[in-house]
Amino acid sequence: MVREKLYNRAQRLSCVLPLNVLGLVLWGIPGVRALNNGLAMTPTMGWLHWERFMCNVDCKEYPDSCVSEQLFMQMADLMVSDGWKDAGYEYLCIDDCWMAATRDSKGKLQADPERFPGGIRRLANYVHSKGLKLGIYADVGNKTCAGYPGSFGYYDIDAKTFADWEVDLLKFDGCYCDSLKHLADGYKYMSLALNRTGRSIVYSCEWPLYAWPLQKPNYTEIQEYCNHWRSFGDVLDSWQSIKAILDWSSSNQGTIVNVAGPGGWNDPDMLVIGNFGLSWDQQVTQMALWAIMAAPLLMSNDLRHINPQARALLQNKDVIAINQDPLGKQGYLLRKEDNFEVWERPLSSLSWAVAVRNVQEIGGPRFHMISLFTLGKAVACNPACFITQLLPVKKELGFFQWSSILKIKVNPTGTILLQINTPN
Ligand SMILES: *[C@@H]1O[C@H](CO)[C@@H](O)[C@H](O)[C@H]1NC(C)=O
Ligand SMILES: *[C@@H]1O[C@H](CO)[C@@H](O)[C@H](O)[C@H]1NC(C)=O
Ligand SMILES: *[C@@H]1O[C@H](CO)[C@@H](O)[C@H](O)[C@H]1NC(C)=O
């Protein structure tokens, strides 16, 4: 049945795709049931250039921060030398603005020859020599968001090019796509095209983000084709932006939480910790909640200039362990009361992570009382539990009973992250 559905889709696609890819369309429709590429069994961890370096292509004025092979090679070096790789950050990802303005004479994408003189293949070799993986960026429509060549009409060629270059992840944007049908067909088609290359390539989608204005996305379907998917606009280096993402995620949790799991994740966008816009408490909030939400941890910051406190937060092993928990269940907002949000996430080994966020933005630190029997579907602390505070600083809070009340103090805009272990 599924095979038939895909075949019909291929016939529909044949009306809109140029003839040069039609041959490929018709031979290569595998009987795919779900995205089953064995990748992203836990949320992807790495670094992505966009939020910090954007589309800076001016290497004369900004030799150290333009989008160039030098920037990525420096980040690769630091990911290894400064403990990022050991902490789990593995994928070094290029975003928009790496391309030359046009395809080559054979229709293949090419890197900007001045900013990437060695080309992407050589950069991939370099990144692999460091034990890291390389991510790249393209777009489902006629142009990338910044106006570089889009993949519409070239899905097979581009998938093959990325595989030939030994790329390990594709972020596939959704700008310049003129209909919901082109959007959905394009995202699905690229997923199959990547599969046909035979190379393991993590597929990062923005399909629901671009679908929402037109129709409520079918997340079950999206999860069958993508390893992670963005639903909400780009993160900015501001508290306002982090709050908007959290509010969107909790308001839509009934739709998005249950589709997440090993192989497919909701992507609330990059970590901006270590930049300019967030206070310390707000950086703690982003790290804690991205762990609760089982979000891909893709930092966008300058690893050459990052303060030790932000670095320690991003490399916090206990918090990363929550984010990467093998059970792969996404957490959710449990309740909001008295200007506190209580979030929780079930973990393997019958543990729970709990985040208590003080959403009040005036005054000083405030106390919040938590009846432990209300947490973790009444079983997190049944009949007793051991509680460790992980953020903002690690502290063993000790043993508690099912009927205990925990009193915690949270700074304005800050979050306390707790781990609750139930003795068995
Ligand atoms: C392609 O899809 C098939 C079927 O789901 C899967 O078994 C295979 O591992 C996939 N290959 C790659 C390279 O993703
Ligand atoms: C790309 O542009 C062509 C020509 O204008 C148009 O027919 C096609 O629908 C566009 N594709 C997308 C995905 O917007
Ligand atoms: C969503 O997609 C799934 C899988 O493709 C399908 O079984 C289901 O019927 C779709 N749901 C809706 C409401 O279209």
CSV table of C-alpha atoms and ligand atoms in Angstrom, one decimal:
chain,number,residue,atom,x,y,z
A,1,MET,CA,0.0,0.0,0.0
A,2,VAL,CA,2.8,2.3,0.9
A,3,ARG,CA,4.7,1.4,-2.2
A,4,GLU,CA,1.6,2.3,-4.2
A,5,LYS,CA,1.2,5.7,-2.5
A,6,LEU,CA,4.8,6.5,-3.2
A,7,TYR,CA,4.4,5.5,-6.8
A,8,ASN,CA,1.5,7.7,-7.3
A,9,ARG,CA,3.4,10.5,-5.8
A,10,ALA,CA,6.2,9.9,-8.2
A,11,GLN,CA,3.7,10.1,-11.1
A,12,ARG,CA,2.5,13.4,-9.7
A,13,LEU,CA,6.0,14.7,-9.4
A,14,SER,CA,6.8,13.8,-12.9
A,15,CYS,CA,4.5,16.6,-14.0
A,16,VAL,CA,6.5,19.2,-12.2
A,17,LEU,CA,10.1,17.9,-12.3
A,18,PRO,CA,12.3,18.6,-15.4
A,19,LEU,CA,12.9,15.6,-17.6
A,20,ASN,CA,16.5,15.1,-16.6
A,21,VAL,CA,15.5,13.8,-13.2
A,22,LEU,CA,12.4,11.9,-14.4
A,23,GLY,CA,14.3,8.8,-15.2
A,24,LEU,CA,15.6,8.7,-11.7
A,25,VAL,CA,12.1,9.3,-10.3
A,26,LEU,CA,10.7,6.2,-11.9
A,27,TRP,CA,13.4,3.7,-11.1
A,28,GLY,CA,14.1,4.5,-7.5
A,29,ILE,CA,11.0,4.2,-5.3
A,30,PRO,CA,11.8,1.9,-2.5
A,31,GLY,CA,9.0,0.5,-0.3
A,32,VAL,CA,9.9,2.8,2.6
A,33,ARG,CA,7.6,2.7,5.6
A,34,ALA,CA,9.3,5.1,7.8
A,35,LEU,CA,12.6,7.0,7.9
A,36,ASN,CA,14.7,4.1,8.8
A,37,ASN,CA,18.3,5.3,8.3
A,38,GLY,CA,19.5,4.3,11.7
A,39,LEU,CA,20.5,7.9,12.5
A,40,ALA,CA,19.7,10.3,15.2
A,41,MET,CA,18.7,7.6,17.7
A,42,THR,CA,19.3,10.4,20.3
A,43,PRO,CA,19.0,14.1,19.4
A,44,THR,CA,21.8,15.3,17.1
A,45,MET,CA,24.6,17.3,18.8
A,46,GLY,CA,26.9,19.7,17.1
A,47,TRP,CA,27.5,23.2,15.9
A,48,LEU,CA,25.6,25.2,13.2
A,49,HIS,CA,26.9,28.5,11.9
A,50,TRP,CA,23.7,30.4,11.2
A,51,GLU,CA,22.7,32.3,14.4
A,52,ARG,CA,26.2,33.6,15.1
A,53,PHE,CA,27.7,34.0,11.6
A,54,MET,CA,24.6,34.4,9.4
A,55,CYS,CA,25.2,35.2,5.8
A,56,ASN,CA,28.5,37.0,6.3
A,57,VAL,CA,30.2,36.7,2.9
A,58,ASP,CA,32.5,39.7,3.3
A,59,CYS,CA,35.9,38.1,4.0
A,60,LYS,CA,37.7,41.4,3.4
A,61,GLU,CA,36.0,43.3,6.1
A,62,TYR,CA,35.4,40.3,8.4
A,63,PRO,CA,38.3,37.8,7.7
A,64,ASP,CA,37.6,35.9,10.9
A,65,SER,CA,33.8,35.7,10.8
A,66,CYS,CA,32.9,35.3,7.2
A,67,VAL,CA,31.3,32.0,6.1
A,68,SER,CA,34.5,30.2,4.8
A,69,GLU,CA,36.4,27.0,5.0
A,70,GLN,CA,38.8,28.7,7.4
A,71,LEU,CA,35.9,29.3,9.9
A,72,PHE,CA,34.8,25.7,9.8
A,73,MET,CA,38.4,24.3,10.1
A,74,GLN,CA,39.0,26.5,13.1
A,75,MET,CA,35.7,25.3,14.7
A,76,ALA,CA,36.7,21.7,13.9
A,77,ASP,CA,40.0,22.1,15.6
A,78,LEU,CA,38.4,23.7,18.7
A,79,MET,CA,35.6,21.1,18.9
A,80,VAL,CA,38.4,18.5,19.5
A,81,SER,CA,40.9,20.5,21.6
A,82,ASP,CA,38.3,22.2,23.9
A,83,GLY,CA,36.3,19.1,24.9
A,84,TRP,CA,33.3,19.6,22.7
A,85,LYS,CA,33.7,16.4,20.8
A,86,ASP,CA,34.2,14.5,24.1
A,87,ALA,CA,31.0,16.0,25.5
A,88,GLY,CA,29.1,14.7,22.4
A,89,TYR,CA,29.1,17.6,20.0
A,90,GLU,CA,29.8,15.7,16.8
A,91,TYR,CA,28.3,17.4,13.7
A,92,LEU,CA,29.9,20.6,12.4
A,93,CYS,CA,27.2,22.1,10.2
A,94,ILE,CA,27.3,24.6,7.4
A,95,ASP,CA,24.1,26.7,6.9
A,96,ASP,CA,23.1,29.0,4.1
A,97,CYS,CA,25.6,31.1,2.0
A,98,TRP,CA,28.2,28.4,1.3
A,99,MET,CA,27.3,28.2,-2.4
A,100,ALA,CA,28.5,29.9,-5.5
A,101,ALA,CA,25.8,32.0,-7.1
A,102,THR,CA,25.2,29.4,-9.9
A,103,ARG,CA,25.5,25.7,-10.5
A,104,ASP,CA,28.3,24.3,-12.6
A,105,SER,CA,28.0,23.4,-16.2
A,106,LYS,CA,26.7,19.9,-15.2
A,107,GLY,CA,24.0,21.3,-13.0
A,108,LYS,CA,25.8,20.5,-9.8
A,109,LEU,CA,26.0,22.8,-6.8
A,110,GLN,CA,29.4,24.2,-6.1
A,111,ALA,CA,30.9,26.0,-3.1
A,112,ASP,CA,31.9,29.7,-3.4
A,113,PRO,CA,35.4,29.3,-4.9
A,114,GLU,CA,36.9,32.2,-3.0
A,115,ARG,CA,35.6,31.4,0.5
A,116,PHE,CA,35.9,27.6,0.0
A,117,PRO,CA,38.9,27.2,-2.2
A,118,GLY,CA,39.3,23.5,-1.4
A,119,GLY,CA,35.7,22.7,-2.0
A,120,ILE,CA,33.3,20.8,0.3
A,121,ARG,CA,34.9,17.5,-0.3
A,122,ARG,CA,38.3,18.6,1.1
A,123,LEU,CA,36.6,20.3,4.1
A,124,ALA,CA,34.7,17.0,4.8
A,125,ASN,CA,38.0,15.1,4.7
A,126,TYR,CA,39.4,17.6,7.2
A,127,VAL,CA,36.4,17.4,9.5
A,128,HIS,CA,36.4,13.6,9.3
A,129,SER,CA,40.2,13.5,10.1
A,130,LYS,CA,39.2,15.1,13.4
A,131,GLY,CA,36.7,12.4,14.1
A,132,LEU,CA,33.8,14.8,13.5
A,133,LYS,CA,31.0,14.8,10.9
A,134,LEU,CA,30.1,17.5,8.4
A,135,GLY,CA,26.6,19.0,7.8
A,136,ILE,CA,25.5,21.0,4.8
A,137,TYR,CA,22.6,23.1,3.8
A,138,ALA,CA,20.2,23.3,0.8
A,139,ASP,CA,16.6,24.3,0.0
A,140,VAL,CA,13.6,22.4,-1.2
A,141,GLY,CA,12.4,25.4,-3.4
A,142,ASN,CA,13.8,27.4,-6.3
A,143,LYS,CA,16.3,29.4,-4.1
A,144,THR,CA,17.8,29.2,-0.6
A,145,CYS,CA,16.5,31.8,1.8
A,146,ALA,CA,19.5,34.0,1.1
A,147,GLY,CA,19.0,33.6,-2.7
A,148,TYR,CA,21.5,30.9,-3.7
A,149,PRO,CA,20.5,28.0,-6.0
A,150,GLY,CA,17.6,25.9,-4.7
A,151,SER,CA,17.3,22.2,-5.2
A,152,PHE,CA,13.9,22.1,-6.9
A,153,GLY,CA,14.3,20.0,-10.0
A,154,TYR,CA,17.7,18.8,-8.8
A,155,TYR,CA,16.9,16.7,-5.8
A,156,ASP,CA,18.7,13.6,-7.1
A,157,ILE,CA,21.7,15.4,-8.4
A,158,ASP,CA,22.1,17.3,-5.1
A,159,ALA,CA,21.7,14.2,-3.0
A,160,LYS,CA,24.3,12.5,-5.0
A,161,THR,CA,26.6,15.5,-4.9
A,162,PHE,CA,26.4,15.6,-1.1
A,163,ALA,CA,27.0,11.9,-0.8
A,164,ASP,CA,30.0,12.1,-3.2
A,165,TRP,CA,31.4,14.9,-1.0
A,166,GLU,CA,30.9,12.6,2.0
A,167,VAL,CA,28.6,14.9,3.8
A,168,ASP,CA,26.9,13.5,6.9
A,169,LEU,CA,23.9,15.8,7.5
A,170,LEU,CA,21.6,17.9,5.3
A,171,LYS,CA,19.6,20.8,6.7
A,172,PHE,CA,16.9,21.3,4.0
A,173,ASP,CA,15.3,24.7,4.2
A,174,GLY,CA,11.9,25.6,2.8
A,175,CYS,CA,12.2,29.1,1.2
A,176,TYR,CA,11.0,29.9,-2.3
A,177,CYS,CA,8.5,27.0,-2.5
A,178,ASP,CA,5.3,28.1,-4.1
A,179,SER,CA,2.8,25.5,-2.8
A,180,LEU,CA,2.1,23.0,0.0
A,181,LYS,CA,2.2,20.2,-2.6
A,182,HIS,CA,5.7,21.2,-3.8
A,183,LEU,CA,6.8,21.5,-0.2
A,184,ALA,CA,5.6,18.1,1.0
A,185,ASP,CA,6.6,16.3,-2.2
A,186,GLY,CA,10.0,18.0,-2.2
A,187,TYR,CA,10.8,17.1,1.4
A,188,LYS,CA,9.7,13.5,0.8
A,189,TYR,CA,11.5,13.2,-2.4
A,190,MET,CA,14.8,14.4,-1.0
A,191,SER,CA,14.4,11.9,1.9
A,192,LEU,CA,14.2,9.1,-0.7
A,193,ALA,CA,16.9,10.6,-2.8
A,194,LEU,CA,19.3,10.7,0.2
A,195,ASN,CA,18.4,7.1,0.9
A,196,ARG,CA,19.2,6.0,-2.6
A,197,THR,CA,22.7,7.4,-2.4
A,198,GLY,CA,23.4,4.7,0.1
A,199,ARG,CA,25.2,7.1,2.4
A,200,SER,CA,24.1,7.7,6.0
A,201,ILE,CA,23.0,11.3,6.0
A,202,VAL,CA,21.0,12.9,8.8
A,203,TYR,CA,18.0,14.7,7.3
A,204,SER,CA,17.1,17.9,9.1
A,205,CYS,CA,13.8,19.4,7.8
A,206,GLU,CA,11.9,22.6,8.1
A,207,TRP,CA,8.8,21.1,6.5
A,208,PRO,CA,6.3,21.9,9.3
A,209,LEU,CA,7.5,25.5,9.8
A,210,TYR,CA,6.7,26.3,6.1
A,211,ALA,CA,3.5,24.2,6.2
A,212,TRP,CA,1.9,25.7,9.2
A,213,PRO,CA,0.7,28.9,7.5
A,214,LEU,CA,-1.1,26.8,4.9
A,215,GLN,CA,-2.3,23.7,6.8
A,216,LYS,CA,-1.7,22.0,10.1
A,217,PRO,CA,1.2,19.6,9.4
A,218,ASN,CA,0.8,15.9,9.7
A,219,TYR,CA,3.6,15.2,12.1
A,220,THR,CA,3.2,11.4,11.8
A,221,GLU,CA,4.0,11.7,8.1
A,222,ILE,CA,6.9,14.2,8.7
A,223,GLN,CA,8.5,11.8,11.1
A,224,GLU,CA,8.4,9.1,8.5
A,225,TYR,CA,10.8,11.2,6.3
A,226,CYS,CA,12.9,13.4,8.6
A,227,ASN,CA,15.3,12.9,11.4
A,228,HIS,CA,14.4,16.3,12.9
A,229,TRP,CA,12.1,19.0,11.9
A,230,ARG,CA,11.7,22.7,12.7
A,231,SER,CA,8.2,24.0,13.5
A,232,PHE,CA,8.9,27.5,14.7
A,233,GLY,CA,10.9,30.5,13.4
A,234,ASP,CA,14.6,31.0,13.7
A,235,VAL,CA,16.1,31.5,17.1
A,236,LEU,CA,17.6,34.9,17.8
A,237,ASP,CA,20.2,35.9,20.4
A,238,SER,CA,17.5,37.2,22.7
A,239,TRP,CA,15.4,36.2,25.7
A,240,GLN,CA,12.3,37.2,23.8
A,241,SER,CA,13.1,34.6,21.2
A,242,ILE,CA,13.8,31.8,23.7
A,243,LYS,CA,10.5,32.6,25.5
A,244,ALA,CA,8.6,32.5,22.2
A,245,ILE,CA,10.0,29.1,21.3
A,246,LEU,CA,9.1,27.7,24.8
A,247,ASP,CA,5.6,29.2,24.6
A,248,TRP,CA,5.0,27.7,21.2
A,249,SER,CA,6.3,24.3,22.2
A,250,SER,CA,4.1,24.1,25.3
A,251,SER,CA,1.1,25.5,23.5
A,252,ASN,CA,1.5,22.8,20.8
A,253,GLN,CA,2.7,20.0,23.0
A,254,GLY,CA,-0.4,17.9,22.4
A,255,THR,CA,0.5,17.8,18.8
A,256,ILE,CA,4.3,17.5,18.8
A,257,VAL,CA,5.5,15.6,21.9
A,258,ASN,CA,4.3,12.2,21.1
A,259,VAL,CA,5.8,12.0,17.6
A,260,ALA,CA,9.3,12.5,19.0
A,261,GLY,CA,11.5,9.5,19.6
A,262,PRO,CA,14.6,7.7,18.5
A,263,GLY,CA,15.3,8.6,14.9
A,264,GLY,CA,13.0,11.7,14.8
A,265,TRP,CA,12.9,14.8,17.0
A,266,ASN,CA,11.2,18.2,17.3
A,267,ASP,CA,13.8,20.9,16.6
A,268,PRO,CA,13.3,24.1,18.5
A,269,ASP,CA,16.5,25.5,16.8
A,270,MET,CA,20.0,26.4,17.9
A,271,LEU,CA,21.5,26.9,21.3
A,272,VAL,CA,22.6,30.5,21.6
A,273,ILE,CA,24.4,30.1,24.9
A,274,GLY,CA,27.8,31.8,24.9
A,275,ASN,CA,26.7,34.8,22.8
A,276,PHE,CA,25.5,38.2,23.7
A,277,GLY,CA,21.8,38.2,24.3
A,278,LEU,CA,21.0,36.0,27.3
A,279,SER,CA,21.8,36.5,31.0
A,280,TRP,CA,23.3,33.7,32.9
A,281,ASP,CA,19.9,32.6,34.3
A,282,GLN,CA,18.4,32.7,30.8
A,283,GLN,CA,21.2,30.6,29.4
A,284,VAL,CA,20.5,28.0,32.1
A,285,THR,CA,16.9,28.1,31.1
A,286,GLN,CA,17.7,27.3,27.5
A,287,MET,CA,20.0,24.5,28.4
A,288,ALA,CA,17.6,22.9,30.9
A,289,LEU,CA,14.6,23.2,28.6
A,290,TRP,CA,16.3,21.9,25.5
A,291,ALA,CA,17.3,18.9,27.6
A,292,ILE,CA,13.7,18.4,28.7
A,293,MET,CA,12.4,18.8,25.1
A,294,ALA,CA,14.8,16.2,23.7
A,295,ALA,CA,16.0,18.8,21.3
A,296,PRO,CA,18.9,18.6,18.9
A,297,LEU,CA,21.8,20.4,20.6
A,298,LEU,CA,23.2,22.5,17.8
A,299,MET,CA,25.2,25.4,19.2
A,300,SER,CA,25.6,28.6,17.3
A,301,ASN,CA,28.4,30.5,18.9
A,302,ASP,CA,32.0,31.4,18.5
A,303,LEU,CA,34.1,28.6,20.0
A,304,ARG,CA,37.2,30.8,19.7
A,305,HIS,CA,35.6,33.3,22.1
A,306,ILE,CA,33.4,31.7,24.7
A,307,ASN,CA,33.5,32.3,28.4
A,308,PRO,CA,34.2,29.4,30.8
A,309,GLN,CA,30.8,29.5,32.5
A,310,ALA,CA,28.9,29.2,29.2
A,311,ARG,CA,31.3,26.4,28.1
A,312,ALA,CA,30.8,24.5,31.3
A,313,LEU,CA,27.0,24.8,30.9
A,314,LEU,CA,27.1,23.5,27.3
A,315,GLN,CA,29.4,20.7,28.3
A,316,ASN,CA,27.5,19.7,31.5
A,317,LYS,CA,27.5,15.9,31.3
A,318,ASP,CA,24.5,15.4,33.6
A,319,VAL,CA,22.3,17.7,31.5
A,320,ILE,CA,23.6,16.3,28.2
A,321,ALA,CA,22.7,12.8,29.6
A,322,ILE,CA,19.1,13.9,30.1
A,323,ASN,CA,19.0,15.3,26.6
A,324,GLN,CA,20.5,12.1,25.2
A,325,ASP,CA,18.4,9.7,27.3
A,326,PRO,CA,18.0,6.5,25.4
A,327,LEU,CA,14.3,6.2,26.2
A,328,GLY,CA,13.9,9.2,23.8
A,329,LYS,CA,10.6,10.5,25.2
A,330,GLN,CA,10.2,14.3,24.9
A,331,GLY,CA,9.2,16.2,28.0
A,332,TYR,CA,6.3,18.6,28.4
A,333,LEU,CA,4.9,21.4,30.5
A,334,LEU,CA,3.1,19.8,33.5
A,335,ARG,CA,1.5,22.9,34.9
A,336,LYS,CA,1.8,26.6,35.3
A,337,GLU,CA,0.9,28.2,38.6
A,338,ASP,CA,1.9,31.3,40.5
A,339,ASN,CA,4.2,32.4,37.6
A,340,PHE,CA,6.1,29.2,37.7
A,341,GLU,CA,6.2,26.6,35.0
A,342,VAL,CA,6.9,23.0,36.0
A,343,TRP,CA,8.2,20.8,33.1
A,344,GLU,CA,8.9,17.1,33.4
A,345,ARG,CA,10.5,14.3,31.2
A,346,PRO,CA,10.5,10.6,31.8
A,347,LEU,CA,13.9,9.0,31.6
A,348,SER,CA,15.2,5.5,31.3
A,349,SER,CA,15.8,3.6,34.6
A,350,LEU,CA,12.5,5.0,36.0
A,351,SER,CA,14.1,8.4,36.5
A,352,TRP,CA,12.5,11.8,35.8
A,353,ALA,CA,13.9,15.2,34.9
A,354,VAL,CA,12.0,18.2,36.2
A,355,ALA,CA,12.5,21.8,35.3
A,356,VAL,CA,11.0,24.6,37.4
A,357,ARG,CA,11.1,27.9,35.5
A,358,ASN,CA,10.3,31.3,37.2
A,359,VAL,CA,8.6,33.2,34.5
A,360,GLN,CA,8.2,36.3,36.5
A,361,GLU,CA,10.4,39.1,35.2
A,362,ILE,CA,10.4,41.4,38.1
A,363,GLY,CA,11.7,41.2,41.6
A,364,GLY,CA,14.2,38.8,43.0
A,365,PRO,CA,14.5,35.0,43.6
A,366,ARG,CA,11.1,33.4,44.6
A,367,PHE,CA,10.3,30.2,46.4
A,368,HIS,CA,8.2,27.5,44.8
A,369,MET,CA,6.7,24.5,46.8
A,370,ILE,CA,6.3,21.2,44.9
A,371,SER,CA,4.3,18.3,46.3
A,372,LEU,CA,6.4,15.4,45.1
A,373,PHE,CA,3.4,13.1,44.5
A,374,THR,CA,2.2,15.4,41.7
A,375,LEU,CA,5.4,14.7,39.7
A,376,GLY,CA,6.1,12.0,37.2
A,377,LYS,CA,2.5,10.7,36.9
A,378,ALA,CA,2.5,10.2,40.7
A,379,VAL,CA,5.2,7.5,40.4
A,380,ALA,CA,8.5,9.6,40.2
A,381,CYS,CA,8.8,9.6,43.9
A,382,ASN,CA,6.8,6.5,44.9
A,383,PRO,CA,7.3,5.5,47.7
A,384,ALA,CA,10.5,7.6,48.0
A,385,CYS,CA,13.2,9.2,45.8
A,386,PHE,CA,16.6,10.7,45.7
A,387,ILE,CA,16.7,14.2,44.2
A,388,THR,CA,19.7,15.9,42.7
A,389,GLN,CA,19.7,19.5,41.5
A,390,LEU,CA,21.7,19.7,38.2
A,391,LEU,CA,21.3,23.3,37.3
A,392,PRO,CA,22.2,26.1,37.9
A,393,VAL,CA,24.7,24.2,40.1
A,394,LYS,CA,24.9,20.6,41.0
A,395,LYS,CA,23.7,19.8,44.5
A,396,GLU,CA,22.4,16.6,46.1
A,397,LEU,CA,19.1,17.5,47.8
A,398,GLY,CA,18.7,14.1,49.4
A,399,PHE,CA,16.0,11.5,50.0
A,400,PHE,CA,12.3,12.4,50.0
A,401,GLN,CA,9.0,10.7,50.6
A,402,TRP,CA,6.0,10.5,48.3
A,403,SER,CA,4.2,12.9,50.6
A,404,SER,CA,7.2,15.4,50.9
A,405,ILE,CA,7.0,18.9,49.8
A,406,LEU,CA,10.2,20.3,48.1
A,407,LYS,CA,10.9,24.0,48.5
A,408,ILE,CA,13.1,25.5,45.8
A,409,LYS,CA,14.2,29.1,45.0
A,410,VAL,CA,14.4,30.2,41.4
A,411,ASN,CA,15.8,33.5,40.0
A,412,PRO,CA,13.6,35.6,37.7
A,413,THR,CA,13.7,34.1,34.1
A,414,GLY,CA,15.9,31.3,35.5
A,415,THR,CA,15.3,27.6,35.8
A,416,ILE,CA,16.1,24.9,38.4
A,417,LEU,CA,16.7,21.5,36.7
A,418,LEU,CA,16.3,18.4,39.0
A,419,GLN,CA,16.8,14.7,38.5
A,420,ILE,CA,14.5,12.4,40.5
A,421,ASN,CA,15.7,8.8,40.9
A,422,THR,CA,13.3,6.3,42.2
A,423,PRO,CA,15.0,3.5,44.2
A,424,ASN,CA,13.6,0.2,42.9
B,1,LIG,C1,17.2,3.3,3.1
B,1,LIG,O1,15.9,2.9,3.5
B,1,LIG,C2,15.9,1.5,3.8
B,1,LIG,C3,14.4,1.1,4.1
B,1,LIG,O2,13.9,1.9,5.1
B,1,LIG,C4,16.8,1.2,5.0
B,1,LIG,O3,16.8,-0.2,5.3
B,1,LIG,C5,18.2,1.6,4.7
B,1,LIG,O4,19.0,1.5,5.8
B,1,LIG,C6,18.2,3.1,4.2
B,1,LIG,N1,19.5,3.4,3.8
B,1,LIG,C7,20.1,4.6,4.1
B,1,LIG,C8,21.5,4.8,3.5
B,1,LIG,O5,19.6,5.4,4.7
B,2,LIG,C1,10.1,27.1,-9.3
B,2,LIG,O1,9.9,28.0,-10.4
B,2,LIG,C2,9.2,27.5,-11.5
B,2,LIG,C3,9.2,28.6,-12.6
B,2,LIG,O2,8.7,29.8,-12.2
B,2,LIG,C4,7.7,27.2,-11.0
B,2,LIG,O3,7.0,26.7,-12.1
B,2,LIG,C5,7.8,26.2,-9.9
B,2,LIG,O4,6.6,25.9,-9.4
B,2,LIG,C6,8.7,26.7,-8.8
B,2,LIG,N1,8.9,25.7,-7.8
B,2,LIG,C7,8.7,25.9,-6.5
B,2,LIG,C8,9.0,24.8,-5.6
B,2,LIG,O5,8.4,27.0,-6.0
B,3,LIG,C1,-1.0,11.5,8.6
B,3,LIG,O1,0.0,10.6,8.0
B,3,LIG,C2,-0.1,9.3,8.4
B,3,LIG,C3,1.1,8.5,7.9
B,3,LIG,O2,1.4,8.9,6.6
B,3,LIG,C4,-1.4,8.7,7.9
B,3,LIG,O3,-1.5,7.3,8.2
B,3,LIG,C5,-2.6,9.5,8.5
B,3,LIG,O4,-3.8,9.1,7.9
B,3,LIG,C6,-2.4,11.0,8.2
B,3,LIG,N1,-3.4,11.7,9.0
B,3,LIG,C7,-4.1,12.6,8.5
B,3,LIG,C8,-5.1,13.3,9.4
B,3,LIG,O5,-4.1,12.9,7.3
